[in-house]
Short mmCIF file of C-alpha atoms in Angstrom, two decimals:
data_model
loop_
_atom_site.label_atom_id
_atom_site.label_comp_id
_atom_site.label_asym_id
_atom_site.label_seq_id
_atom_site.Cartn_x
_atom_site.Cartn_y
_atom_site.Cartn_z
CA MET A 979 82.61 96.73 116.11
CA SER A 980 85.89 96.19 114.16
CA ASP A 981 89.34 97.94 115.22
CA ILE A 982 90.23 98.68 111.94
CA VAL A 983 88.43 99.65 108.09
CA ILE A 984 89.71 98.81 104.84
CA LEU A 985 88.27 100.56 102.12
CA SER A 986 89.20 99.91 98.28
CA GLY A 987 88.53 102.43 95.63
CA SER A 988 89.35 99.94 92.75
CA PRO A 989 86.69 98.78 90.60
CA ALA A 990 88.35 96.27 88.88
CA ILE A 991 88.17 92.09 90.37
CA PRO A 992 90.11 90.98 91.09
CA SER A 993 92.55 93.70 91.93
CA ARG A 994 96.08 94.95 92.54
CA THR A 995 94.64 97.13 95.15
CA ASP A 996 92.80 94.21 96.56
CA ILE A 997 95.41 92.07 96.61
CA SER A 998 97.82 94.58 98.50
CA LEU A 999 94.69 95.67 101.05
CA LYS A 1000 94.13 91.92 102.20
CA HIS A 1001 97.95 91.80 102.49
CA ILE A 1002 97.92 94.24 104.30
CA GLN A 1003 94.86 93.35 106.41
CA SER A 1004 96.26 89.95 107.25
CA LEU A 1005 99.26 91.76 108.88
CA VAL A 1006 96.77 94.08 111.18
CA GLU A 1007 94.85 91.05 111.82
CA ASN A 1008 98.18 88.79 112.66
CA ALA A 1009 98.84 92.14 115.51
CA GLY A 1010 95.53 91.07 116.87
CA PHE A 1011 93.08 93.52 115.36
CA THR A 1012 90.05 93.08 113.92
CA THR A 1013 89.33 94.06 110.48
CA ALA A 1014 86.01 95.17 108.72
CA TYR A 1015 87.01 94.84 104.47
CA PHE A 1016 84.69 97.52 102.07
CA SER A 1017 85.25 97.85 98.23
CA ILE A 1018 83.78 100.25 96.18
CA THR A 1019 81.89 97.09 94.39
CA ASP A 1020 79.78 96.11 97.43
CA PHE A 1021 78.04 99.77 96.96
CA SER A 1022 74.89 100.14 94.64
CA ALA A 1023 76.03 102.55 91.58
CA ASP A 1024 72.84 104.43 92.13
CA ASP A 1025 73.35 105.17 95.53
CA LEU A 1026 77.06 106.23 94.23
CA PHE A 1027 75.67 108.39 91.53
CA GLN A 1028 72.20 109.65 92.87
CA GLY A 1029 74.78 110.69 96.11
CA LYS A 1030 72.34 108.50 98.55
CA TYR A 1031 74.42 109.61 101.53
CA ASN A 1032 71.26 108.20 103.64
CA SER A 1033 71.24 104.51 102.00
CA GLU A 1034 71.54 101.24 104.08
CA ASP A 1035 75.07 100.51 102.84
CA ILE A 1036 75.91 103.63 102.98
CA SER A 1037 75.19 104.03 106.65
CA LYS A 1038 76.72 100.68 107.52
CA LEU A 1039 80.20 102.11 106.33
CA SER A 1040 79.96 105.14 108.19
CA GLU A 1041 78.77 103.68 111.81
CA ARG A 1042 81.99 101.35 110.84
CA ILE A 1043 84.12 104.11 110.30
CA GLN A 1044 83.11 106.06 113.23
CA ALA A 1045 83.56 103.22 115.78
CA ALA A 1046 86.77 102.11 114.12
CA ARG A 1047 90.17 102.90 115.88
CA GLY A 1048 91.73 103.09 111.99
CA VAL A 1049 91.26 102.96 108.56
CA VAL A 1050 93.53 101.96 105.66
CA ILE A 1051 92.44 102.89 102.07
CA GLY A 1052 93.64 102.22 99.12
CA SER A 1053 93.00 103.03 95.44
CA PRO A 1054 94.93 102.93 91.91
CA VAL A 1055 95.92 105.46 90.53
CA TYR A 1056 93.95 107.41 88.18
CA LYS A 1057 94.60 110.30 85.75
CA ALA A 1058 97.51 110.86 88.63
CA SER A 1059 94.58 110.43 91.35
CA TYR A 1060 92.27 108.22 93.48
CA THR A 1061 89.80 106.66 91.34
CA GLY A 1062 86.55 109.08 91.02
CA VAL A 1063 84.32 106.29 92.21
CA LEU A 1064 86.14 106.19 95.40
CA LYS A 1065 85.33 110.29 95.19
CA ALA A 1066 82.01 109.58 94.75
CA LEU A 1067 81.86 107.38 97.84
CA ILE A 1068 83.79 109.34 100.36
CA ASP A 1069 81.56 112.48 99.13
CA LEU A 1070 78.79 110.34 100.83
CA LEU A 1071 80.42 110.45 104.19
CA PRO A 1072 79.55 112.70 107.10
CA GLU A 1073 82.15 115.33 107.28
CA GLY A 1074 85.30 114.65 109.60
CA ALA A 1075 84.13 110.50 108.86
CA PHE A 1076 88.08 110.13 109.55
CA LYS A 1077 88.59 112.46 112.84
CA GLY A 1078 91.01 111.11 114.98
CA LYS A 1079 91.79 108.42 112.72
CA PRO A 1080 94.95 107.37 111.59
CA VAL A 1081 94.64 106.56 108.10
CA LEU A 1082 97.40 104.19 106.16
CA PRO A 1083 97.09 105.35 102.53
CA ILE A 1084 98.02 102.85 100.02
CA MET A 1085 98.39 103.51 95.69
CA ILE A 1086 99.16 101.31 93.32
CA GLY A 1087 99.92 102.86 89.81
CA GLY A 1088 102.04 101.69 86.73
CA SER A 1089 105.10 103.44 87.09
CA ASN A 1090 106.90 105.91 89.42
CA ARG A 1091 106.07 108.77 87.92
CA HIS A 1092 102.86 109.41 89.93
CA LEU A 1093 104.59 108.14 92.66
CA LEU A 1094 103.30 111.69 94.30
CA ALA A 1095 99.96 110.83 94.35
CA ILE A 1096 99.81 110.08 97.51
CA ASP A 1097 100.77 113.25 98.61
CA TYR A 1098 98.86 115.21 96.15
CA ALA A 1099 95.55 113.68 95.87
CA LEU A 1100 95.04 111.26 98.50
CA LYS A 1101 96.35 112.56 101.94
CA PRO A 1102 94.66 115.83 101.26
CA LEU A 1103 91.16 114.18 100.77
CA ILE A 1104 92.16 112.01 104.49
CA SER A 1105 92.84 115.21 106.03
CA ILE A 1106 89.94 116.84 104.64
CA LEU A 1107 87.97 114.53 106.57
CA LYS A 1108 89.88 114.96 109.63
CA GLY A 1109 92.02 112.04 109.59
CA GLU A 1110 95.10 111.64 110.60
CA PRO A 1111 97.22 110.71 107.51
CA LEU A 1112 100.42 108.49 107.75
CA GLN A 1113 103.10 108.20 105.12
CA GLY A 1114 101.83 106.05 102.91
CA ILE A 1115 102.93 102.96 100.41
CA TYR A 1116 102.78 103.29 96.84
CA PHE A 1117 103.04 100.00 94.74
CA VAL A 1118 104.15 99.64 90.80
CA ASP A 1119 101.63 97.46 89.44
CA LYS A 1120 104.87 95.22 88.59
CA GLU A 1121 105.34 94.73 92.34
CA ILE A 1122 102.37 92.33 92.84
CA ASP A 1123 101.93 89.28 90.81
CA LYS A 1124 98.08 88.78 90.50
CA GLN A 1125 98.59 84.94 89.00
CA ASN A 1126 100.52 83.99 92.18
CA PRO A 1127 98.48 83.59 95.29
CA GLU A 1128 101.24 81.94 97.43
CA ASN A 1129 103.58 84.68 96.59
CA ARG A 1130 101.56 88.54 95.66
CA ILE A 1131 104.25 90.52 96.59
CA ASN A 1132 107.47 89.32 95.58
CA ASP A 1133 110.02 92.03 96.28
CA LEU A 1134 111.66 91.77 99.90
CA HIS A 1135 112.47 95.89 99.75
CA LEU A 1136 108.57 96.36 99.62
CA ILE A 1137 107.66 93.72 102.26
CA ASP A 1138 110.08 95.55 104.33
CA ARG A 1139 108.57 98.54 104.05
CA VAL A 1140 104.75 97.28 103.64
CA GLN A 1141 105.64 96.15 107.25
CA SER A 1142 107.16 99.09 108.23
CA GLN A 1143 104.18 100.70 107.67
CA VAL A 1144 101.84 99.34 109.50
CA GLN A 1145 103.69 99.18 112.41
CA GLU A 1146 103.45 102.81 112.39
CA PHE A 1147 99.97 102.36 111.99
CA ILE A 1148 99.38 100.13 114.88
CA GLU A 1149 101.59 101.83 116.63
CA ALA A 1150 99.29 105.38 115.55
CA ILE A 1151 96.65 103.80 116.61
CA GLN A 1152 97.74 102.37 119.96
CA LEU A 1153 99.25 105.73 120.45
CA ARG A 1154 95.49 107.14 120.81
CA ASN A 1155 94.16 104.77 122.97
#
């Protein structure tokens, strides 16, 4: 099983959420952790819409999360919160799915106006699942370049913030084991 499960709540392909999460994935893998990457687009719309908590794909995700040492969860900001389709997926996970796990929340918004969406929307969701949310990282759309595969995140201060948060995430994982 993977040390870290990464969950993207973006319905867009490609998305800035996926770009930021894949950057974080590379950092934790470079630190020696194994990862499993899931996107809401990997799940059947019927499973999500009809609430099929016992579908094979939902069960697989749940098992991977329960076996993981930590979780990274990311979403674009929609109406000052995470995406509805991410919530539909989270609703199908067992109560306490993140129990005792450090969880690094990531959100991407069009401006800084929704900066507190991490604190008022995503962190409470993580807490309901009994996870231990870290500070998290909020990206503004313009900080992520979808067109430049060599340098997708080009703001040096943002790169430092991401590395600092990933380091805190790694330390939180190591403290629990």
